[in-house]
Each structure stands twice: as C-alpha cells, then as structure tokens.
XYZ file of C-alpha atoms in Angstrom:
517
model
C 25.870 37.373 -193.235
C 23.752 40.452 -194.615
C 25.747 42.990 -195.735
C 24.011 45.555 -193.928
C 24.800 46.836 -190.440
C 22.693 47.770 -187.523
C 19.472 46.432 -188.898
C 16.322 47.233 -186.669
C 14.035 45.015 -185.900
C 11.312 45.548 -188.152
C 7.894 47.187 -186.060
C 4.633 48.137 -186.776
C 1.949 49.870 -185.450
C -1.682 50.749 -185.230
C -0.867 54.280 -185.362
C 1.480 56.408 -187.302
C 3.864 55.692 -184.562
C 3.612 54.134 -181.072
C 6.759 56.236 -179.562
C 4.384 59.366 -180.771
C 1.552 58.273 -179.202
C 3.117 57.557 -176.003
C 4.988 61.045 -176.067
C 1.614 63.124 -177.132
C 0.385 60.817 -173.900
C 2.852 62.055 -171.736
C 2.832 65.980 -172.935
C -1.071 65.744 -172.488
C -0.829 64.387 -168.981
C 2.121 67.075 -168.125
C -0.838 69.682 -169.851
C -3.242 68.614 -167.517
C -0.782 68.977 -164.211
C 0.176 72.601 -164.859
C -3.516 73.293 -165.395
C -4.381 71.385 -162.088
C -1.720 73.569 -160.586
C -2.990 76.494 -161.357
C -6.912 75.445 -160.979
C -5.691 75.189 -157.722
C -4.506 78.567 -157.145
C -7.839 79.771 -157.839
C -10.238 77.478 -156.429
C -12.131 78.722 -153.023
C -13.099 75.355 -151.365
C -11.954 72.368 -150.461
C -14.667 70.448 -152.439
C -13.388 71.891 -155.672
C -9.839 71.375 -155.447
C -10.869 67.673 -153.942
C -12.882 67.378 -157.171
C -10.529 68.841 -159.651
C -7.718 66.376 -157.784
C -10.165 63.384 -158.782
C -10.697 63.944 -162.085
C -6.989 64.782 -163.257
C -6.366 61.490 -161.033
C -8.569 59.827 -162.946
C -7.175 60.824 -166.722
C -3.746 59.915 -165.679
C -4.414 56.719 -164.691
C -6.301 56.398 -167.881
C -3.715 57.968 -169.801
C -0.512 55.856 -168.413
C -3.087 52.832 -168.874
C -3.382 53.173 -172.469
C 0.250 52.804 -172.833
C 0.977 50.304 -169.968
C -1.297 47.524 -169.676
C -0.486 45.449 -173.088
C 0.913 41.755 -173.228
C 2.782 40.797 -175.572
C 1.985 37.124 -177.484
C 4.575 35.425 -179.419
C 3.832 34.545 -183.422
C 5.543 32.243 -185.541
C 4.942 31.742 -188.864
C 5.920 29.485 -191.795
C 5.765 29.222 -195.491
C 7.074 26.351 -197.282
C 5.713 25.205 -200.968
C 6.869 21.707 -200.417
C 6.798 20.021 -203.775
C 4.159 17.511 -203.559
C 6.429 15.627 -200.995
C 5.819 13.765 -197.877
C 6.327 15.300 -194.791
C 10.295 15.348 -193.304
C 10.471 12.794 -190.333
C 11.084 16.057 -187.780
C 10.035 19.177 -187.954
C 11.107 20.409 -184.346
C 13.622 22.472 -185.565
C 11.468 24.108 -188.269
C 8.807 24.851 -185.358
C 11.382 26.258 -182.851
C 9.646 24.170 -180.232
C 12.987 24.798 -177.838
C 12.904 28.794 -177.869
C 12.313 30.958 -174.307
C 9.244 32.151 -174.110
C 7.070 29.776 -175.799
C 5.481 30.386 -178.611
C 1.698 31.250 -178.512
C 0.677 30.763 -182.350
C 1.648 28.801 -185.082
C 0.291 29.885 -188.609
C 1.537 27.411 -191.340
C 0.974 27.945 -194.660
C 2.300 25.357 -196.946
C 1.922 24.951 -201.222
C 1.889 22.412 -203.501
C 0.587 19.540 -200.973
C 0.396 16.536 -202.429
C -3.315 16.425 -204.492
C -3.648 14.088 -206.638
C -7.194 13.066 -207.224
C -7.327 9.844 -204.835
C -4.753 11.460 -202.131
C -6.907 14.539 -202.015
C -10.556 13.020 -201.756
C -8.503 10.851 -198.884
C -7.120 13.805 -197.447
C -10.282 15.510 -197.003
C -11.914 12.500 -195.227
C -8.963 12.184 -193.095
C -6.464 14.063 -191.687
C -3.823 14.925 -194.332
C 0.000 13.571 -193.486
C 1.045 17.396 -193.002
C -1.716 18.007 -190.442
C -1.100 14.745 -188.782
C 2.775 15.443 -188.261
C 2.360 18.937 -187.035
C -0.516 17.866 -184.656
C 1.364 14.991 -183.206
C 4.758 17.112 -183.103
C 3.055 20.418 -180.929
C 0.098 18.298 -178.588
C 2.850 17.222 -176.490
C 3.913 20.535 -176.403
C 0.412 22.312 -175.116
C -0.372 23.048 -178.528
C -4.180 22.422 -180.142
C -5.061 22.952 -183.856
C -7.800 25.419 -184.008
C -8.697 25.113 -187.641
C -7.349 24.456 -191.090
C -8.353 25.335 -194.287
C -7.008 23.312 -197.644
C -7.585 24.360 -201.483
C -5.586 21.534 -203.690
C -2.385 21.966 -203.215
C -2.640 25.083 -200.452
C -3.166 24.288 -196.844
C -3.240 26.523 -193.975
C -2.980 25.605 -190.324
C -3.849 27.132 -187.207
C -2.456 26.160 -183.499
C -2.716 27.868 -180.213
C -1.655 27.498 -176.667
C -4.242 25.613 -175.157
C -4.921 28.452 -172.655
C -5.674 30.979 -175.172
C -8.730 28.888 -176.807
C -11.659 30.574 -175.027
C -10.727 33.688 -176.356
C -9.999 32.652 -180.485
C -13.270 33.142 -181.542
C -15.675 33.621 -184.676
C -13.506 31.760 -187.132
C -14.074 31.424 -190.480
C -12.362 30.335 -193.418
C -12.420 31.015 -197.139
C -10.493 30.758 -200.463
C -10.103 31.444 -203.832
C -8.691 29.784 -207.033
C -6.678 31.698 -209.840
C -5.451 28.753 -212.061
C -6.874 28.104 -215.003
C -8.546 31.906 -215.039
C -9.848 30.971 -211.703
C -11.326 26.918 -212.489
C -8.516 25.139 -211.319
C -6.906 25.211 -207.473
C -3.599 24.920 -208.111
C -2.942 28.374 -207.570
C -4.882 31.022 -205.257
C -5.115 31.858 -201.899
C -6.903 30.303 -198.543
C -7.488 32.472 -195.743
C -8.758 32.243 -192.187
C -9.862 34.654 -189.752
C -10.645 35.131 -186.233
C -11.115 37.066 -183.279
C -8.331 36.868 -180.692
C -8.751 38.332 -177.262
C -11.153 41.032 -179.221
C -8.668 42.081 -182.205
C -9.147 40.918 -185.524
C -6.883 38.731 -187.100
C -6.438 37.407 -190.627
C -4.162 35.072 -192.512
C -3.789 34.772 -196.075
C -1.623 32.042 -197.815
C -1.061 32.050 -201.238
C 0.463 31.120 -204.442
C 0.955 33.137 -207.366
C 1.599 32.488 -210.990
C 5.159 31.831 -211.832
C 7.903 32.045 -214.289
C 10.316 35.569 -214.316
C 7.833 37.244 -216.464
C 4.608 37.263 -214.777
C 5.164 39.832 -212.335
C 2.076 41.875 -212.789
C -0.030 38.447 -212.736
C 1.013 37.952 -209.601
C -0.422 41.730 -208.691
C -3.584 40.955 -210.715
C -4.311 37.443 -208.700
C -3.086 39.221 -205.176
C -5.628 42.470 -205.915
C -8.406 39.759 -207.108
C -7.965 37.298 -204.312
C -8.719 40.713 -201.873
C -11.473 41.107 -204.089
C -13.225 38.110 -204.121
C -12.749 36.407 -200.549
C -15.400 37.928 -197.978
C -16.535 36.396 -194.535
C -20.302 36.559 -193.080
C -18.913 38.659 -190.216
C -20.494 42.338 -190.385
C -17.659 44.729 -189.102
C -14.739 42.491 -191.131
C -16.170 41.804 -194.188
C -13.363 41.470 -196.809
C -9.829 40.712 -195.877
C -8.238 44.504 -195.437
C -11.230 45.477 -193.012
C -9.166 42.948 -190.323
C -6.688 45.166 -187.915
C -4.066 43.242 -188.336
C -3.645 41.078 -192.144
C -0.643 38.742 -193.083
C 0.148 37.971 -196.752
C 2.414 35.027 -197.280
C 3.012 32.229 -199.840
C 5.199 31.457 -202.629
C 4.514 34.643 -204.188
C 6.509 33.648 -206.855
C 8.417 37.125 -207.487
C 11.786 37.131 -209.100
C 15.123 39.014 -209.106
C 15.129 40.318 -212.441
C 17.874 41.514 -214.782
C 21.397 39.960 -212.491
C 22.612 36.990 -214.727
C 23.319 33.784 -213.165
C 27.251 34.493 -212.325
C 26.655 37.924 -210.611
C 23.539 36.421 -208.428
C 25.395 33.502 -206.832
C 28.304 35.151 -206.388
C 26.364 38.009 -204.070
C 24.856 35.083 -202.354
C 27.775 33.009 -201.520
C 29.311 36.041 -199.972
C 26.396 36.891 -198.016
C 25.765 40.340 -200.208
C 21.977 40.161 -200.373
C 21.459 43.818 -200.294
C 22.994 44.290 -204.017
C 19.795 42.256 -205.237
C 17.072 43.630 -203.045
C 16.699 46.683 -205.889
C 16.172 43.639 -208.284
C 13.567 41.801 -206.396
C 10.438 42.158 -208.119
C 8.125 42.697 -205.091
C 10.343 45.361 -203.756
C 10.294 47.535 -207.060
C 6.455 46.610 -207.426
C 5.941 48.192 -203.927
C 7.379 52.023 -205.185
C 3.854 51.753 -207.838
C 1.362 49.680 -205.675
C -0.596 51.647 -203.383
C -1.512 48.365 -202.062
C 1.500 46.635 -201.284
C 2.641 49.887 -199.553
C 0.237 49.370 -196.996
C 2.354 45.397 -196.498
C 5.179 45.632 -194.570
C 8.787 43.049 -194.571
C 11.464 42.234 -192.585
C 14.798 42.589 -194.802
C 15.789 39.543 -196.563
C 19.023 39.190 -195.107
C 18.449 35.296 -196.053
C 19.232 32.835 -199.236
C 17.127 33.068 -202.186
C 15.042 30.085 -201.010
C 13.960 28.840 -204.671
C 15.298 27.228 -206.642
C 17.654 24.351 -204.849
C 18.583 20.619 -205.837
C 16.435 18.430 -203.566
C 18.222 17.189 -200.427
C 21.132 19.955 -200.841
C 21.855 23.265 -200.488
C 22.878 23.848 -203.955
C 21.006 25.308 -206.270
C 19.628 24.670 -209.185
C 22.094 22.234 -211.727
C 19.362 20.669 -213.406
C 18.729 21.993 -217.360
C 16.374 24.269 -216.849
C 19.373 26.673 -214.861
C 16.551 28.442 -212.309
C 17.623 31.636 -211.034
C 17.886 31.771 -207.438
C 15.047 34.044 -205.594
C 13.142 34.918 -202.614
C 9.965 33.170 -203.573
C 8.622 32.789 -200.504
C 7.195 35.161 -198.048
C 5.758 36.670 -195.421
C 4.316 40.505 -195.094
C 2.429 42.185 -192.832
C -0.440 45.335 -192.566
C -1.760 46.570 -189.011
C -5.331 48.552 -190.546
C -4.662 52.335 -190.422
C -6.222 54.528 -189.000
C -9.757 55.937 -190.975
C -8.464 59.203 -191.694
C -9.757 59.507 -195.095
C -12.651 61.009 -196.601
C -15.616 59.312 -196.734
C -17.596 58.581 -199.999
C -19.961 62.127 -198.953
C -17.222 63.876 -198.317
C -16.880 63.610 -194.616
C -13.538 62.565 -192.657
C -14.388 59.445 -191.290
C -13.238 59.538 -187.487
C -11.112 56.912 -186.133
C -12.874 53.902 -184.021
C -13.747 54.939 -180.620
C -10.832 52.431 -179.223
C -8.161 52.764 -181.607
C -6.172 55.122 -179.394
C -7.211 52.960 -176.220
C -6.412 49.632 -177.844
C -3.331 50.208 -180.239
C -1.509 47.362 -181.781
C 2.281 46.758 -182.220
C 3.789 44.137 -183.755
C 7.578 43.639 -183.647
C 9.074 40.995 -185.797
C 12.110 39.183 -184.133
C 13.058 37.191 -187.215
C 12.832 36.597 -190.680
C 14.852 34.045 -191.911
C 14.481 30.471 -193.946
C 15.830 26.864 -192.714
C 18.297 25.414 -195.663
C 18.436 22.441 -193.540
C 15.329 20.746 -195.073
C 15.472 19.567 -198.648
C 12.079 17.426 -199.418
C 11.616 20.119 -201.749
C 13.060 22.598 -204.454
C 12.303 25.882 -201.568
C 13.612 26.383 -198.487
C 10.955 26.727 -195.536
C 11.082 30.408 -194.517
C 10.074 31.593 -190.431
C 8.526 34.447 -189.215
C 8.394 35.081 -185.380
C 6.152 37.790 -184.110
C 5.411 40.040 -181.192
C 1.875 40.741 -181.373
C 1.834 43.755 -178.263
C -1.256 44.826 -177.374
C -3.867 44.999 -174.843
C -6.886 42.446 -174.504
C -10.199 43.805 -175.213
C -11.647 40.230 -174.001
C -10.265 38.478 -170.831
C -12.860 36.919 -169.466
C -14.647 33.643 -171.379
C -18.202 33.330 -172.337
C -19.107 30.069 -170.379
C -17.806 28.524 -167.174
C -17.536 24.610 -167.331
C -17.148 22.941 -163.906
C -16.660 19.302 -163.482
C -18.426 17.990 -160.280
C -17.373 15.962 -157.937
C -15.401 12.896 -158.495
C -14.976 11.031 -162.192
C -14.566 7.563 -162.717
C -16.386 5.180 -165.213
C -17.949 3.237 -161.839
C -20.667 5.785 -161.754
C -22.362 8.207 -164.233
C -20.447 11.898 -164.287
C -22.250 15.033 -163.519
C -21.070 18.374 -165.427
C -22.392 22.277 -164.924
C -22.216 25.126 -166.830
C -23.262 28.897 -167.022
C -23.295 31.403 -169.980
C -21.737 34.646 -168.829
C -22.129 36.642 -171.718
C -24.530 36.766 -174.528
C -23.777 34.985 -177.153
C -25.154 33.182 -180.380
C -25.475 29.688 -178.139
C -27.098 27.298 -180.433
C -28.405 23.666 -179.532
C -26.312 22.248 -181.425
C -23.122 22.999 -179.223
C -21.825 20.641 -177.330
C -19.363 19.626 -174.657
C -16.027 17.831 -175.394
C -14.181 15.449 -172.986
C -10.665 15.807 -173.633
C -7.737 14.077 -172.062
C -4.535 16.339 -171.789
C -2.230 17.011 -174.484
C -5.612 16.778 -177.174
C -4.358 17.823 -180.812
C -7.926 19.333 -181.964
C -11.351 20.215 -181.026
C -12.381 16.678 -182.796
C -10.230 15.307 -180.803
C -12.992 14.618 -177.781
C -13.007 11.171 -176.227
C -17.215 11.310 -175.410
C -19.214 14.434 -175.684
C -22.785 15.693 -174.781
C -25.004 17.815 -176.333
C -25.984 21.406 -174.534
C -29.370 22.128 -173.359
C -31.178 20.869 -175.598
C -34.700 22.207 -174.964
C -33.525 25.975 -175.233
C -30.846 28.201 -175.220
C -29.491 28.572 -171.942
C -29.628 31.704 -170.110
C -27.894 34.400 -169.163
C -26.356 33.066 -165.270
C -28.397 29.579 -165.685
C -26.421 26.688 -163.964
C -27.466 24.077 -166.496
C -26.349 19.997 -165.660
C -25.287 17.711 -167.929
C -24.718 14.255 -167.065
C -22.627 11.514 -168.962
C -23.116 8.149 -168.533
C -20.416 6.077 -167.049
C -20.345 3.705 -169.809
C -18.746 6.614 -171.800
C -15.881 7.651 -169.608
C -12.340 6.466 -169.843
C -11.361 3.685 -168.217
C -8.290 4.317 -166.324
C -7.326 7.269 -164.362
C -5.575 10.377 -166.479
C -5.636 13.979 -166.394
C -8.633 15.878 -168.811
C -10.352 18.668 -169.651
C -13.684 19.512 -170.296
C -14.632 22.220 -173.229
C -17.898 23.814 -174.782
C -17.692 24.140 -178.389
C -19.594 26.572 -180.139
C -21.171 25.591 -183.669
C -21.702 29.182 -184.774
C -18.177 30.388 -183.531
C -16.543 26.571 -184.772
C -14.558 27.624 -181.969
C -14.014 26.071 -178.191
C -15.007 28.835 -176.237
C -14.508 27.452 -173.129
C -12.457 24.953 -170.930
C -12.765 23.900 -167.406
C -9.654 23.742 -165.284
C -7.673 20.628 -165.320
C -9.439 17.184 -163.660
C -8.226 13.675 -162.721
C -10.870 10.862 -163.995
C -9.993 7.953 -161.384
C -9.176 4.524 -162.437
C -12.170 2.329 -162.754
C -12.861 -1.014 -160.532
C -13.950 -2.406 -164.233
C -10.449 -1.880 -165.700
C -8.998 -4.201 -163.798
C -12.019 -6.553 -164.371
C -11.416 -5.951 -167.774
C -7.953 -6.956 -168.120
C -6.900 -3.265 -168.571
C -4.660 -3.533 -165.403
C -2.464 -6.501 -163.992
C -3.902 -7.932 -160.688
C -1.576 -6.916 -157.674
C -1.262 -10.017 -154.874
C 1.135 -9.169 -152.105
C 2.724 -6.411 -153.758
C 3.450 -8.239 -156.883
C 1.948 -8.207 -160.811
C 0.055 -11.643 -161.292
C-alpha cells in the first residue's frame, strides 16, 4: 500500500486548467445574458430583439459546445526492458484485455530485445517474437498493429481498435542512438508519431545510460534525443511541437543516498513516499525546465529494477543492486504559446486551442511483479485521452459490390472525399476479420493507376476471382495510403460466399443425404 492518503488521480490539460476554462465559459455566457437582458430593454423592434436573441443563441450553444462535446478514448501503455528474453507464454494479464470499457490504444515500448547480430537481421525480415505474440494475443480481440518502429534492442509498438484506423493518420517514425557517443544502438530512443482524429500525438521510448552515477547523462541523452529526432511533417517538426508527448523507457534513474537496509525495509512495508525525495528524476525535475513541462503519476508501486529472475525478490546476486523505479512513463500536453516570440511579439495561442482542449486523466500507474523473464518488472499506464475530434469523417469511402465469391471476378468502388496526397502507389487491402496488420491483406489491388483520383470520382476496381478466398468468412476491405503508411479507410463488414470450387477442391467434405462422405 502507498503510504499516502487520498491520492488524486493524476490530470492534465491543454490549458492552465480545464475546471477554469469551463468556469470563465460559464461567467462569459452568464455576461452575455444580463447584457441580452438589458439589450432588450432598449431595443424598439421586434427585428432587433429577434436578432440580438439569435446571436446570444448562437454563442451559447457554441460556448456549452466547447466544453460538452468531447469523447473520451482509453490509453494503455507499457514499458518493460525485458532482458534479451523470449517472450512470456501470456501476456493477457499484462495487456488488461478483460477491463470495462475496452481499451482503444496500446503503446508498448519494450528494451533490451533480443539483438544479436543473426536474431536481429532475422527480426527485421520477419516479424520479431515480441511483435508476433502481441499481434496474435490482441487480433482476436479487434485490435490491429498500426506500426512499429525497432532500434537494436528498443522496439516500439502501436495497436488500435480497428474502428479508429481511418482516422490515425500521417505516421512516421524515427530514432536515435546514444551508445557508444551515439555509434552504437544499444541505448537511445525510437519514436513514432501520428495524427489521431486531428490531434497530434507522439511516443517516445527510451533507454538511458545506467549505473547510480550517471544521472545527468541520462539528462544529456534525453535533451539530445529532443534534439536530434525531427519528422518531415511541417506544423510538428521536432518531438515537443506534438500536443500531446509521452516519455517512457528504462530511464535508468536511481534512488540515491538510502543504503540497502533502509530501502527494502520502506518497500516491504509499502512506505514508498520516504524515497520519492531520493529518486533521481524527481529531484532532477526542481532544476530542469524541461522535465517540468513532463508530468507522473505517483509511484505508489515497487522499485521495479533490480529483481532475481522468476521471483519477486530482489537482487541476491554479488553485485547487491539497489532497488529503483527504473522504468517509466511521463507525460506533456503542449502549452499554450504564451511566450514571446524571437521579435519580441507574444505569440497568440492557435486559433482552436480554446475550441479543441485536451485532457488527459491517468487511471493507473502501477507495474505487474507477476512476470519474471527479466531483472524489471513491466510497468502500465492507462489513459483517458478527453477531447473532442477535429476529424470524424474518413477521406475515402470503400464499398464492396454486390455479392463475393471466388466463382466470379469481384467488383470494388471507391470515392475520395477529401483532398489528400493520393498517390498511385496506394492500394486496396482484402482483409478477413480479426487481421493483425495492414500487411496482413489476403489479395490486394492497386488504385487508379492512370491518375490520381478525383475529388467525388466513383472509381472501380475489379479483382479477379482466382484471387479471392475460397470459402465463405467475414472481411473487410481497406485503402492504404503510401504517403500517410496509414489505412485510411475501411469498408463496412462483408461476407465472401463459399466457392462451388472448394468443394471441388477438396476444401469441403461432400454432403450425400445429410451426411459427410
């Protein structure tokens, strides 16, 4: 248990303070009455007061919209540096997969993956056995893996609800190596960023340079990582530009000065608040204007480094590590551009900040000692991301026409609805139901291939029957953009009909009088 009562749940917004805004809201609406009220008194027609009514009508509905008309999608996160070993035969537990409401993304972020030379040149030809067990482990459950990113050792994984894909867009990826004064992957960051429902996300995993004595490394690599890693996407250039930015990793920080004795003894009774003053992140944040801008849930978990493998004890081995809280995850939502300009000026903030604000509410913050392929514990994050969409409506409509089965060829349609950069080499996926990735197609077909559709065109595609399925099953079809590396689109859900050749083939037994020949 922490040794703290009554702790919050730990909340962030897009401004100072969301409770503000919404008050200021309210007094300004209440403002706007009373001057109604007496506009009223004074008008001399009926056309003016109608007016007047119409237009204070109007900014209250705009007003209580601002603050009413947000969703709120469900985040979880991991971080686990798991040792170089192989993948735990269930990770169900470590995923939540059974929690009410469902989760809408997964970000993992996971360090010291197996990369020795031949493994890695494998795993970058194939799926990697981490990738493979998450994939197979969330499909069933909806789930699709949008993109991944891997560096050596440092992978980072991306899954989504499979109803939210149309609107995770313009994704890129980079990284950046610190070992070995920046030569050698081992340590570093990887990153990946996207759009989602118009608000600008970005995740960056990381591990720092270790040992109790490297603290301001670990500032140095964080502040050069920042640096270094930019994307090709003009409003978002560099991490920090992105409105809302998670840092997590083995960060490698320490609790410095307790001795041995004095830190197990506060953990075994659950005291974690008389080493939070010692945790060398947490005193690094009263001198870093940067990491003031982060934001944490308290740590009102085990150390999660440095354990015995397959126990919860930690550390017996020689070397005596001291217990810490290695691994983590922080948070920034982008303030608002208050601050004077390079001339001088005060930068105003953007025109939607106060229309689209951003609130994110974590719900827990806590590690799993259950799992013990490695010397850390895997620590969660789950998320309320609360805001409201700036995109709802998808770029393309995909419609599959009439009915599929691999007797005849299959006809498909679809229309841009927005301008986008289209590109001939998209293409368009078939995908039977409960599809791990974008790869994951079982035919496809090339877009348009003369020119770039346009705007309201109803462009057909056909696919030849000798590349449909077989037998009957539920699919999806979905256009994939090549400049987004995104699927930007999915058609509603289709039946493909079993095949008279599938039963010709031997796919099928032969039914005589109600039996299986």
């Amino acid at each position: 248990m922490c040794d703290v009562l009554d702790i919050p749940r730990a909340r962030s917004d897009s401004t100072s303070s969301t409770g503000s805004q919404s008050t200021s809201g309210r007094m300004i609406l209440r403002q706007r009455i009373a001057q109604l009220l007496t506009c009223l008194e004074d008008l001399s027609s009926d056309d003016e007061a109608n007016e007047e009514v119409s237009r204070t009508l109007d900014e209250a509905f705009h007003l209580c919209g601002r603050y009413t008309n947000k969703e709120s999608f469900r985040l979880h996160m991991v971080t686990w540096n798991v040792g170089t070993a192989e993948p735990p035969a269930d990770v169900r537990s470590l995923l939540q997969l059974d929690l009410h409401p469902a989760t809408d993304l997964y970000v993992i972020g996971l360090q010291e993956v197996n990369a020795a030379p031949a493994r890695y040149v494998s795993d970058l030809i194939y799926e990697d056995s981490w990738c493979r067990l998450l994939m197979d482990t969330l499909a069933p459950n909806g789930y699709v893996k949008v993109t991944s990113v891997r560096m050596q050792g440092l992978l980072l994984l991306l899954f989504a609800k499979q109803i939210h894909l149309p609107f995770i867009r313009d994704i890129q990826s980079t990284y950046t190596r610190t070992g070995l004064f920046g030569d050698w992957g081992n340590k570093g960051g990887v990153s990946v960023r996207f759009s989602f429902y118009g608000h600008l996300l970005c995740f960056l995993n990381c591990h720092l340079a270790a040992h109790m004595n490297y603290a301001l490394q670990r500032m140095d690599e964080f502040e050069y990582i920042l640096d270094t890693q930019d994307f090709d996407i003009y409003n978002t250039p560099r991490v920090l530009d992105h409105k809302v930015v998670f840092w997590f990793g083995d960060l490698n920080f320490r609790i410095a000065d307790h001795g041995m004795h004095f830190l197990r003894s506060s953990i075994n009774n659950g005291r974690f608040n008389l080493l939070w003053g010692k945790d060398q992140l947490t005193m690094m944040k009263k001198n870093e204007p940067i990491l003031q801008e982060f934001e944490e849930g308290p740590l009102c978990f085990k150390p999660t480094y440095k354990f015995d493998r397959f126990s919860e004890t930690y550390d017996t081995s020689g070397k005596k590590r001291k217990p810490a809280w290695t691994d983590r995850i922080l948070w920034r939502i982008k303030p608002k551009a208050t601050e004077n300009d390079e001339s001088g000026s005060i930068t105003s903030p953007a025109d939607d900040d106060d229309e689209y604000l951003v609130k994110m509410i974590q719900d827990m913050y806590t590690c799993d000692v259950s799992y013990g392929i490695s010397d850390h514990k895997p620590v969660i994050g789950t998320f309320r991301l609360e805001m409201r969409k700036k995109v709802d409506t998808p770029l393309v409509t995909l419609t599959a026409e009439g009915l599929w089965s691999a007797d005849e060829d299959a006809t498909l349609t679809y229309t841009i609805l927005e301008t986008f950069e289209a590109s001939t080499w998209d293409w368009i996926g078939l995908y039977k139901i409960g599809f791990r990735s974008p790869s994951d197609y079982i035919t496809f077909a090339w877009v348009k291939d003369d020119d770039v559709a346009a705007n309201g065109e109803v462009v057909t595609v056909i696919i030849s029957k000798d590349e449909l399925p077989l037998l009957a099953g539920d699919y999806v079809l979905g256009y994939y953009s090549s400049n987004m590396q995104s699927l930007i689109a999915l058609c509603p859900t289709f039946q493909i009909l079993q095949s008279e050749r599938a039963m010709m083939e031997g796919l099928i037994p032969e039914n005589i009088n109600g039996f299986e020949k």
